[in-house]
Each structure stands twice: as C-alpha cells, then as structure tokens.
PDB file of C-alpha atoms and ligand atoms in Angstrom:
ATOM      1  CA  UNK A   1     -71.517 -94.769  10.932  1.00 79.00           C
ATOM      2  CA  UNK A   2     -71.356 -98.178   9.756  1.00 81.00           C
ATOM      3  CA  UNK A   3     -69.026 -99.701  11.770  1.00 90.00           C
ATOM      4  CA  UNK A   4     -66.717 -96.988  11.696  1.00 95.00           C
ATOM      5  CA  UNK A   5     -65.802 -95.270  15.141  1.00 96.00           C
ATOM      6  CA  UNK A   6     -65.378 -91.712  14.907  1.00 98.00           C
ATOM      7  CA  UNK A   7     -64.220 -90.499  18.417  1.00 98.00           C
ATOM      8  CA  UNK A   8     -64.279 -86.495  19.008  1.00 98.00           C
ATOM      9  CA  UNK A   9     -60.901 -85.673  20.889  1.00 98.00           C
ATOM     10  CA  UNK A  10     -61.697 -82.043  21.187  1.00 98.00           C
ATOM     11  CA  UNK A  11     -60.698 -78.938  18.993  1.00 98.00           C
ATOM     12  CA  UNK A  12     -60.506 -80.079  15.428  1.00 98.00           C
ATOM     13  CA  UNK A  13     -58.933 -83.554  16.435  1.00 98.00           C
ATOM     14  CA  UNK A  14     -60.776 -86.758  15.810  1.00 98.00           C
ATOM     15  CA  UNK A  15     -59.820 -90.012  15.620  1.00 98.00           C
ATOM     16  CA  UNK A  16     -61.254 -92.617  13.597  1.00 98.00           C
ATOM     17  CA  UNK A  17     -61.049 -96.579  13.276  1.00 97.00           C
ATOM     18  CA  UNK A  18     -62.239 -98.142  10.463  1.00 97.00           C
ATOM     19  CA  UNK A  19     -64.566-100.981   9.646  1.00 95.00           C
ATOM     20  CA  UNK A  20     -61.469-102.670   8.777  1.00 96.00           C
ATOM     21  CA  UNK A  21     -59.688-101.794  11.885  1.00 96.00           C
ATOM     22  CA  UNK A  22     -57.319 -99.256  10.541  1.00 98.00           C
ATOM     23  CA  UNK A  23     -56.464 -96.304  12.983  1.00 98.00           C
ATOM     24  CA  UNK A  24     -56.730 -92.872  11.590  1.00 98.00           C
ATOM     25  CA  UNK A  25     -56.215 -89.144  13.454  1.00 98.00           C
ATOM     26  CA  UNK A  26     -56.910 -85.901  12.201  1.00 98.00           C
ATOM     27  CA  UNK A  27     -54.916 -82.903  13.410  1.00 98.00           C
ATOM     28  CA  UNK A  28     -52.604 -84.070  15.804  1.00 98.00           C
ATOM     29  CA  UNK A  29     -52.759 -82.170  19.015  1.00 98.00           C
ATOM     30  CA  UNK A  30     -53.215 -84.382  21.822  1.00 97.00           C
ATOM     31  CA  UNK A  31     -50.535 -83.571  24.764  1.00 95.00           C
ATOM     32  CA  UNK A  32     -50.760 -79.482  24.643  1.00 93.00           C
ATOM     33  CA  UNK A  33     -54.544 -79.795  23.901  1.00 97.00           C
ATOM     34  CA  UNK A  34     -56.542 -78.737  26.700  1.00 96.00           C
ATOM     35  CA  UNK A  35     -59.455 -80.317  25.555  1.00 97.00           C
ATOM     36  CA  UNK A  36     -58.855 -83.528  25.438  1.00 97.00           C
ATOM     37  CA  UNK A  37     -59.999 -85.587  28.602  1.00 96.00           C
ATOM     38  CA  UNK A  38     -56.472 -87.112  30.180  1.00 96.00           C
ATOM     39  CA  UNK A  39     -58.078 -90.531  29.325  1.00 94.00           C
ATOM     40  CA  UNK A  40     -57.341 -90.043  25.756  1.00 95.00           C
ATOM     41  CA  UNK A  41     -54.407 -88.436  25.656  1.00 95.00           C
ATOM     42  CA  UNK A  42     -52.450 -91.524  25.224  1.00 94.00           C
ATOM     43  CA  UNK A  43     -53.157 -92.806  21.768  1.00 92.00           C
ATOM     44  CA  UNK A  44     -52.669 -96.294  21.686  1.00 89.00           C
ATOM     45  CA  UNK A  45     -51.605 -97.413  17.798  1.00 95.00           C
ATOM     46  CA  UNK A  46     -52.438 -95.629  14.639  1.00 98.00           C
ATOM     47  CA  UNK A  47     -52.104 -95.961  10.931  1.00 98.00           C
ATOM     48  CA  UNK A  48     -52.397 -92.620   9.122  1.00 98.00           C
ATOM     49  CA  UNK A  49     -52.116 -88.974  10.744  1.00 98.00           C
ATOM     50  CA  UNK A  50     -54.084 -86.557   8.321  1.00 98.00           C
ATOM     51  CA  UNK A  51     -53.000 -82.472   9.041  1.00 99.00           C
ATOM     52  CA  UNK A  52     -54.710 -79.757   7.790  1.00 98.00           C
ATOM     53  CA  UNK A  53     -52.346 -76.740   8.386  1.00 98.00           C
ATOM     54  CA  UNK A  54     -49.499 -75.696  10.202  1.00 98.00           C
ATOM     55  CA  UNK A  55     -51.253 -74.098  13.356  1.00 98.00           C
ATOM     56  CA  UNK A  56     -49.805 -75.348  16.528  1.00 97.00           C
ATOM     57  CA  UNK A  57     -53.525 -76.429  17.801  1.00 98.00           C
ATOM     58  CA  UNK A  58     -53.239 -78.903  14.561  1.00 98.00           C
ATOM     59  CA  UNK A  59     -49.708 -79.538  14.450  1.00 98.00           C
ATOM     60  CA  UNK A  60     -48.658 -79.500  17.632  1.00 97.00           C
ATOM     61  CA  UNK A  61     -47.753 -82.911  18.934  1.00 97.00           C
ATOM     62  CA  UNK A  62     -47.056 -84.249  15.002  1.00 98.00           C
ATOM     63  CA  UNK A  63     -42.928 -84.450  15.905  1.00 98.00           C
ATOM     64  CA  UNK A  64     -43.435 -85.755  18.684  1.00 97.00           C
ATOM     65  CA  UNK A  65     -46.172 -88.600  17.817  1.00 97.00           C
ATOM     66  CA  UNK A  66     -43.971 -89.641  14.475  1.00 98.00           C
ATOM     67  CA  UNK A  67     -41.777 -90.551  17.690  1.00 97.00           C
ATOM     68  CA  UNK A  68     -43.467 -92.688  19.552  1.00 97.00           C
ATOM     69  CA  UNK A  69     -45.288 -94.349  16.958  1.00 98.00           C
ATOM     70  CA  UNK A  70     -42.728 -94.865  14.259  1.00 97.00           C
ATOM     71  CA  UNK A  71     -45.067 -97.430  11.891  1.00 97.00           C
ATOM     72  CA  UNK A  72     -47.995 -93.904  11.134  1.00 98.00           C
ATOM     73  CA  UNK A  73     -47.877 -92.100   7.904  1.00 98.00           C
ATOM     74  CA  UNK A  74     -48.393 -88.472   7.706  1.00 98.00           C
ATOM     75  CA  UNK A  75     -50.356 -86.892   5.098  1.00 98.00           C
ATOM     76  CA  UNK A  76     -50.225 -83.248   4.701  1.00 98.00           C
ATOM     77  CA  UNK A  77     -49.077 -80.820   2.306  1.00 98.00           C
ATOM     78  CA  UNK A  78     -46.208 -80.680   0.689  1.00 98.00           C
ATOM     79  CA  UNK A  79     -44.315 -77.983   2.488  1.00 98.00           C
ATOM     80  CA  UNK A  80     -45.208 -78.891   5.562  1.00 98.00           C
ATOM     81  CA  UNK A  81     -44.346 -82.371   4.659  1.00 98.00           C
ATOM     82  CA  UNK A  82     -40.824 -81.072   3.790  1.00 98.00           C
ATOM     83  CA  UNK A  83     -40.987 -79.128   7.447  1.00 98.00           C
ATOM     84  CA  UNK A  84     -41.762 -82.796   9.009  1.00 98.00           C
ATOM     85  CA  UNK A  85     -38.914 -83.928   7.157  1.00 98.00           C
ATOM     86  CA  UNK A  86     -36.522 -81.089   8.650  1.00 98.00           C
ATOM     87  CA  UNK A  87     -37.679 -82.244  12.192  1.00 98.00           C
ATOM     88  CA  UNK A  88     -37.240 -85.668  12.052  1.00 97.00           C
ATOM     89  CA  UNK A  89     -39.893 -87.929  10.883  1.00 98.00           C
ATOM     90  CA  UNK A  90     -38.945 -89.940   8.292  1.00 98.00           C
ATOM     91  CA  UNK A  91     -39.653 -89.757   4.592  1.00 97.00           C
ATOM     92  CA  UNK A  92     -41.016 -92.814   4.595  1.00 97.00           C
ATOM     93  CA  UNK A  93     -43.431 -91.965   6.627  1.00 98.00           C
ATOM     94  CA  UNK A  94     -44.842 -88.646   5.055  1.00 98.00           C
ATOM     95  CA  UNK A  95     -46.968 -88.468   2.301  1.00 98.00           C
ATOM     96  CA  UNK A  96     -47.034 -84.633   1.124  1.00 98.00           C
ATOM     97  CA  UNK A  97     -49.588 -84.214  -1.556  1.00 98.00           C
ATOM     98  CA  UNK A  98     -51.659 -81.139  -2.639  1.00 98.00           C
ATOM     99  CA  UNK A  99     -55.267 -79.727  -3.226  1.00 98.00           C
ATOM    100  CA  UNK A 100     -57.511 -82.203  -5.310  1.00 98.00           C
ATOM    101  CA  UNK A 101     -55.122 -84.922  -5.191  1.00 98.00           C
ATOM    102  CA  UNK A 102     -56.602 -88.849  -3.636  1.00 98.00           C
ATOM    103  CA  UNK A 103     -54.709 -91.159  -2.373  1.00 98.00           C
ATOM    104  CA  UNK A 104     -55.555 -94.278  -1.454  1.00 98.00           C
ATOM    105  CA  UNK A 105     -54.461 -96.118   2.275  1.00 98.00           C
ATOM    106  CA  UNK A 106     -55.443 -99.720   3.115  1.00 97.00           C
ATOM    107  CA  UNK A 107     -58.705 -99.202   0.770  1.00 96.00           C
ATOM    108  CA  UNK A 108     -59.240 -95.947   2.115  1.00 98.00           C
ATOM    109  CA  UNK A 109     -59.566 -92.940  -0.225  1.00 98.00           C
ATOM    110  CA  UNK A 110     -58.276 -89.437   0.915  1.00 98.00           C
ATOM    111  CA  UNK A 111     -58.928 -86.776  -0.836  1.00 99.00           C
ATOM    112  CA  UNK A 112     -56.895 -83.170  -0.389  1.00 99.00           C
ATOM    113  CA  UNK A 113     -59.795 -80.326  -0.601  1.00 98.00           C
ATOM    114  CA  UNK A 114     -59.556 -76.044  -0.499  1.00 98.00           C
ATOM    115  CA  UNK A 115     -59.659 -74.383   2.998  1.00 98.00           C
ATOM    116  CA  UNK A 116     -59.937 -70.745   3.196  1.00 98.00           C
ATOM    117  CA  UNK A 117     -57.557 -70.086   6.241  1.00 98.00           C
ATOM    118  CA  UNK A 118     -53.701 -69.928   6.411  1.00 98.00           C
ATOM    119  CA  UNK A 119     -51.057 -71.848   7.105  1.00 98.00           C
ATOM    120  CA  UNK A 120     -47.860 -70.540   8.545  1.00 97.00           C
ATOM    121  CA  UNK A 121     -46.134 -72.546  10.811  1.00 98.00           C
ATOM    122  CA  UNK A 122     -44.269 -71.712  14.129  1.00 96.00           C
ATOM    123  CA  UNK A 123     -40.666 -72.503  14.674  1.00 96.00           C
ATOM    124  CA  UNK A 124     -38.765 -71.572  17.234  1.00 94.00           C
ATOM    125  CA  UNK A 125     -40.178 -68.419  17.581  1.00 95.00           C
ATOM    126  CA  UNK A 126     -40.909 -67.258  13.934  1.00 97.00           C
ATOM    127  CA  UNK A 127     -43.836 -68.192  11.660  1.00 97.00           C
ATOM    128  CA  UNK A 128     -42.158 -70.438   8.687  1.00 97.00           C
ATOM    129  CA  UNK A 129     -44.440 -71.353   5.308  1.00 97.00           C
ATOM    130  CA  UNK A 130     -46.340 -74.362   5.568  1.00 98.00           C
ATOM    131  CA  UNK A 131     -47.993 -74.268   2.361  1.00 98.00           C
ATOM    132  CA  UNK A 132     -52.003 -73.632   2.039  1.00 98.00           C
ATOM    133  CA  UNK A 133     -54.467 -75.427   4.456  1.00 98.00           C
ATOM    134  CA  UNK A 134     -56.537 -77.874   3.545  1.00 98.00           C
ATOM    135  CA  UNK A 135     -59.911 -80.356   4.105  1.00 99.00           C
ATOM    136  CA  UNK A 136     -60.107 -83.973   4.052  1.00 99.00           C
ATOM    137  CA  UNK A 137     -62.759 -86.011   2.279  1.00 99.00           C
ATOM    138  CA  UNK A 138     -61.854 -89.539   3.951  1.00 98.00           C
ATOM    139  CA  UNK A 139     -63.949 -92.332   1.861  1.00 98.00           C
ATOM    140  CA  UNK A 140     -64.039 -95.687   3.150  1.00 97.00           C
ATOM    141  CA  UNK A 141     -64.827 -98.907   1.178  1.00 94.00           C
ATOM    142  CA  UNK A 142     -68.038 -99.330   2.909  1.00 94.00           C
ATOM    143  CA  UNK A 143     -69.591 -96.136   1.323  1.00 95.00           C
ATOM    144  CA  UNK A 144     -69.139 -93.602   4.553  1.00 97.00           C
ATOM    145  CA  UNK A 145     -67.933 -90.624   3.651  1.00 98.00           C
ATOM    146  CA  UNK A 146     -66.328 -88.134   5.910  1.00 98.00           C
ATOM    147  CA  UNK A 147     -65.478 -84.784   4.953  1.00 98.00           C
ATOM    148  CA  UNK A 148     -62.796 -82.504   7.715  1.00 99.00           C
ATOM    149  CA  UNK A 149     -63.221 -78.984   6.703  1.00 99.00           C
ATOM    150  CA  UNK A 150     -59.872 -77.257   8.481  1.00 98.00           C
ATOM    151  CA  UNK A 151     -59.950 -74.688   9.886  1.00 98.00           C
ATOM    152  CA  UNK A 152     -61.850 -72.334   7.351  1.00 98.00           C
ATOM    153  CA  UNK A 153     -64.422 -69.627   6.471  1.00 98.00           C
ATOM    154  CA  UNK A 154     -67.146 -70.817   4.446  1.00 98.00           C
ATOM    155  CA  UNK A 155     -66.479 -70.713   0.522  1.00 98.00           C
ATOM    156  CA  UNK A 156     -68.716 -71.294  -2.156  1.00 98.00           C
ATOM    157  CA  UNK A 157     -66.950 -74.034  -3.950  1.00 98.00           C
ATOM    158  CA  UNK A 158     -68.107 -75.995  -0.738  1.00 98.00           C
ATOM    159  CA  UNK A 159     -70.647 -77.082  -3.092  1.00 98.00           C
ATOM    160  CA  UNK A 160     -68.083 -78.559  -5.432  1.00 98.00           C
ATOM    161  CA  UNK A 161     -67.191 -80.650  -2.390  1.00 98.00           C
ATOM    162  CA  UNK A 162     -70.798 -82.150  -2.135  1.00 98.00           C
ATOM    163  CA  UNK A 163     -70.861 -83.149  -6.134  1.00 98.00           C
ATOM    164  CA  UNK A 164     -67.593 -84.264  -6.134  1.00 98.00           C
ATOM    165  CA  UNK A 165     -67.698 -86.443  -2.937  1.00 98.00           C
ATOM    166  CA  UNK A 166     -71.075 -86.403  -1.416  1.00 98.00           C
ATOM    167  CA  UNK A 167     -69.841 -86.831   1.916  1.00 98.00           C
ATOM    168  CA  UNK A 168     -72.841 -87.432   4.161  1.00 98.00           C
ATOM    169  CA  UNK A 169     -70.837 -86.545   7.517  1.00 98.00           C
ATOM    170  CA  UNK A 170     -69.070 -82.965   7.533  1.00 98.00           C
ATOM    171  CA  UNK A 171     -67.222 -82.343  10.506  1.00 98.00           C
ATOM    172  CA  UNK A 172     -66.970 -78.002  10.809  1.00 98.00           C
ATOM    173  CA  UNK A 173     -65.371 -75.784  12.794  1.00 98.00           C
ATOM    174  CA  UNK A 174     -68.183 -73.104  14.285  1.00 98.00           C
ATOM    175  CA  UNK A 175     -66.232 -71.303  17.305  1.00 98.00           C
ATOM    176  CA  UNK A 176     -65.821 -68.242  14.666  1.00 98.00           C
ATOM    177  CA  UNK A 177     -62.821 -65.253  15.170  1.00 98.00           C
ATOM    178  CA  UNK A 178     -59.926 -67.685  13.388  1.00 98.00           C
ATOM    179  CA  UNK A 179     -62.732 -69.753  11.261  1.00 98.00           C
ATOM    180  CA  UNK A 180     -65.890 -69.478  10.270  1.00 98.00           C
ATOM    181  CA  UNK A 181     -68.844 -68.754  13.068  1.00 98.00           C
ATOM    182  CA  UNK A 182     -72.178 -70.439  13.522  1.00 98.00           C
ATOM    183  CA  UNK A 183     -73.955 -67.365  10.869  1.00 98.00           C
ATOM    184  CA  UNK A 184     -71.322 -68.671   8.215  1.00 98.00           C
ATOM    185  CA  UNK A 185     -71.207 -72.162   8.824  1.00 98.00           C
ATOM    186  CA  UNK A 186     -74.889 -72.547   8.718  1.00 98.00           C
ATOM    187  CA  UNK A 187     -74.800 -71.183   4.697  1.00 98.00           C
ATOM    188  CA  UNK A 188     -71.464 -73.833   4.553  1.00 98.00           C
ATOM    189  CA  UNK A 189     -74.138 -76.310   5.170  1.00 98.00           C
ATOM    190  CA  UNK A 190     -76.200 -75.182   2.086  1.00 98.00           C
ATOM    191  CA  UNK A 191     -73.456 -75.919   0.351  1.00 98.00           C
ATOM    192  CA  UNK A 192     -72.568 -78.906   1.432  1.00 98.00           C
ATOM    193  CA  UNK A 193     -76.071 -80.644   1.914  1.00 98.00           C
ATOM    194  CA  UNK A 194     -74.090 -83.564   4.450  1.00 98.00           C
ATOM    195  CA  UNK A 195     -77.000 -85.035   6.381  1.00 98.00           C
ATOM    196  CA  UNK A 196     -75.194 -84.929   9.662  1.00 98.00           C
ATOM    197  CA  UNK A 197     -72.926 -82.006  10.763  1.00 98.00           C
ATOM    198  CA  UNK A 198     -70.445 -82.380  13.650  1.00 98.00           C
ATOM    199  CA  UNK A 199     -69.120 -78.827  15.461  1.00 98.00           C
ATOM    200  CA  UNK A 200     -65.830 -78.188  16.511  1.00 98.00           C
ATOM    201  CA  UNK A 201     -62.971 -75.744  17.135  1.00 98.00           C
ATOM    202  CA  UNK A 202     -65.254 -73.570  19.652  1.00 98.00           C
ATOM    203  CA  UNK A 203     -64.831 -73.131  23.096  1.00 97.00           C
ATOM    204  CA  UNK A 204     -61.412 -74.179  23.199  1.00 97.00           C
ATOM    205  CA  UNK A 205     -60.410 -70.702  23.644  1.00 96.00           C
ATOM    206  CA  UNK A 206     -62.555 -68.068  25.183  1.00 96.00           C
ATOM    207  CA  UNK A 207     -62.931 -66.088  21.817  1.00 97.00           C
ATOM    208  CA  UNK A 208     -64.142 -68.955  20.309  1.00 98.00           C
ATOM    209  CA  UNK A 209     -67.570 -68.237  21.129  1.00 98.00           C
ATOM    210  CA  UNK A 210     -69.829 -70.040  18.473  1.00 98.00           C
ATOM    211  CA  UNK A 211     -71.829 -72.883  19.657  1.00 98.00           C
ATOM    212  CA  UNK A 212     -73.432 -76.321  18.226  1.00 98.00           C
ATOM    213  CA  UNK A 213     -76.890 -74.756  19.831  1.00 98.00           C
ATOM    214  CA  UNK A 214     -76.758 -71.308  17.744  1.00 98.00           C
ATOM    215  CA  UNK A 215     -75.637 -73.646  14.251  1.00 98.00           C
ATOM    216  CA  UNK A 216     -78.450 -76.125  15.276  1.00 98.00           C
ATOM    217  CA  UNK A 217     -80.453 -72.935  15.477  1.00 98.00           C
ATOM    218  CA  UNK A 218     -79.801 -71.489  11.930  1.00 98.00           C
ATOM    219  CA  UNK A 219     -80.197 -75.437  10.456  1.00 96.00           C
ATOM    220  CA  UNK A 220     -83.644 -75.115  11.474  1.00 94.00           C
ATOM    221  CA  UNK A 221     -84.102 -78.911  11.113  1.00 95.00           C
ATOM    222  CA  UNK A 222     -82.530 -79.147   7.669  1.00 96.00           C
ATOM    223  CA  UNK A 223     -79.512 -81.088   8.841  1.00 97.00           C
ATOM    224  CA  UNK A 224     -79.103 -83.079  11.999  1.00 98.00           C
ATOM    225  CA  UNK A 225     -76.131 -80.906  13.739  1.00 98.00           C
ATOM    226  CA  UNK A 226     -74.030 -83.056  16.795  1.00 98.00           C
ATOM    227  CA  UNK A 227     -72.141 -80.985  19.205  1.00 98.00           C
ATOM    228  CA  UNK A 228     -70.074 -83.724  20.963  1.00 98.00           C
ATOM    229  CA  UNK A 229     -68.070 -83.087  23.773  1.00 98.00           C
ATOM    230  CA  UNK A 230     -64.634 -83.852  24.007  1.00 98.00           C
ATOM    231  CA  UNK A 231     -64.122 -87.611  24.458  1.00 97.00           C
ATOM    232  CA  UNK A 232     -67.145 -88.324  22.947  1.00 98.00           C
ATOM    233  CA  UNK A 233     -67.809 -90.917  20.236  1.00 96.00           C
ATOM    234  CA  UNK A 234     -70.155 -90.676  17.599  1.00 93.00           C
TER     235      UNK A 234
HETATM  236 NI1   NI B   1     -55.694 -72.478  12.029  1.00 67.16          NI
HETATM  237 MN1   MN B   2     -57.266 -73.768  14.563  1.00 67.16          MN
END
C-alpha cells in the first residue's frame, strides 16, 4: 500500500490516510452502522469525505459528521451536494462534481466514475433525487491507485476504468440483492484486471449473502481477493 493506510470500517466505508498524512473516508456511515466495531466509531480528524449515493447505509451520518468536524470537504454529486447544502453543511465545504470529472485535494487526484445502481435519497420519510451514483478512482502522488466501485452491478465499461486509471486496488461490493453478487463481480474483475480486490457490502444485512470465499472462488487465483473484517486494516 505504500505507506498509505486503508482501514476497512465495514459495509462500503473505508477510511484512508495518506502517505502524506491526509485523512480521507468513503461513504460516511459510522454511528447507525452496525458493522463497525465501537472502537472506530469515533473518527478522530479527517480531510475529505467522498459519497457515492444517497442510500442511508452511505449517507447516513454525512449531516451529522459535517458537524462535528467542521474543517472536511464533501465530495459528491451535485444534487446531493445541493441536498447537503439544504441540511446544513456549508458550501464551503462541499465539492459537488459529476461523472468523469478529477479533482485534485492536497496532491490527491479524485476521479468521479459510472455506477450502475440508484440514488434516491431519504428525507423525512420520502425518497428525494440525489442525482446518479457513482465510483471513486482516488490516485495518490506516490502512484497507488484506489478505485471505490459504489454500490453497483457489474458494467462493461468497467474496463474503461482499468485503461483510464489502472487502479491496482478495487475495492467491490459482493453481498449481491442491491449490488452486484460474487457470479457478477468475479466477470467485474475481468474487467478491471486490479491485482488486489477488497469485498464489501455483504453480510451487513442478512440478504446480503455473497461472500469474499465464493468471489475468491470464481478468481481462481487470477487476482488476490481480501475479505477484511470490519476494523481491519489493509
Ligand atoms: Ni445503495
Ligand atoms: Mn448500499
């Protein structure tokens, strides 16, 4: 990982800290997540919160983190950058961008990709439209390169994403029923020809039945697939 500490929180949320020391998390749901082990549900300081969609087991604490740590910038979106607006986190704070767009934070390139999922989010109640979900290709400035798939099925412009960005860690959800299952994210892996797979977003729920063993299965030795458990750091 070269010196960059990529910490599995459980469901689809990592964290990461870069070589350089800069604090990153991906899908912020930390309080209401029941996967997360109660020693990490207290995240100490952070930079840059990436979302992917508008699902409360991605969104779910992102109100309530801009909160309590006022200095993090939100990338997501833009309508669900204008929802973040609505409840309170500041604009300075939000960076709402769209599909195939890079940015670039503290040296660190992120790069807006396609999910094939949806995205509407709940308020109060009633689903509201948070814009299309999306993947992360995170590319730090000492050559790792991390790509966050979402929640999604498998799609065939995947391999778009590996001649594009070559990211040489994917991190794929594999519990199947709302994303892709172990079957499809095995042929995801085809496409994306990342030499090290991490699973998530199964088991959280009980119909999220794939697991790491049945994708490690399929690989058949082509890719080295991790199945961390929640807490873990890679
Ligand atoms: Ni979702
Ligand atoms: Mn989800």
């Amino acid at each position: 990982m070269r010196d960059t500490e990529l910490t599995y929180l459980g469901h689809a949320t990592f964290t990461i800290k870069s070589h350089t020391g800069k604090r990153i998390l991906i899908d912020p749901w930390v309080q209401g997540n029941p996967a997360v082990p109660q020693s990490l549900k207290r995240i100490p300081s952070l930079d840059y919160v990436l979302i992917t969609h508008g699902h409360y087991d991605h969104i779910g604490d992102a109100v309530e983190i801009a909160a309590t740590h006022p200095s993090a910038v939100f990338v997501c979106n833009f309508e669900t950058s204008v929802w973040l607006g609505a409840k309170g986190v500041a604009e300075a704070n939000l960076i709402g961008m769209n599909k195939g767009g890079t940015i670039e934070l503290d040296g660190i390139k992120v790069t807006m990709v396609h999910a094939d999922h949806s995205c509407g989010i709940l308020d109060e109640g009633k689903i509201v439209y948070g814009g299309d979900p999306c993947g992360y290709v995170v590319a730090f400035d000492n050559g790792l390169t991390l790509y966050h798939a979402g929640d999604t099925n498998v799609f065939s412009d995947m391999a778009l994403i590996h001649e594009l960005y070559r990211p040489e860690v994917a991190l794929l959800p594999i519990g199947g029923h709302y994303t892709m299952g172990p079957r499809e994210a095995a042929k995801a892996c085809e496409f994306l020809q990342a030499p090290t797979v991490v699973a998530m977003h199964h088991h959280t729920f009980p119909v999220l039945t794939g697991s790491p063993e049945e994708l490690e299965s399929l690989a058949a030795g082509r890719w080295r697939i991790l199945g961390p458990r929640p807490g873990d750091r890679l």
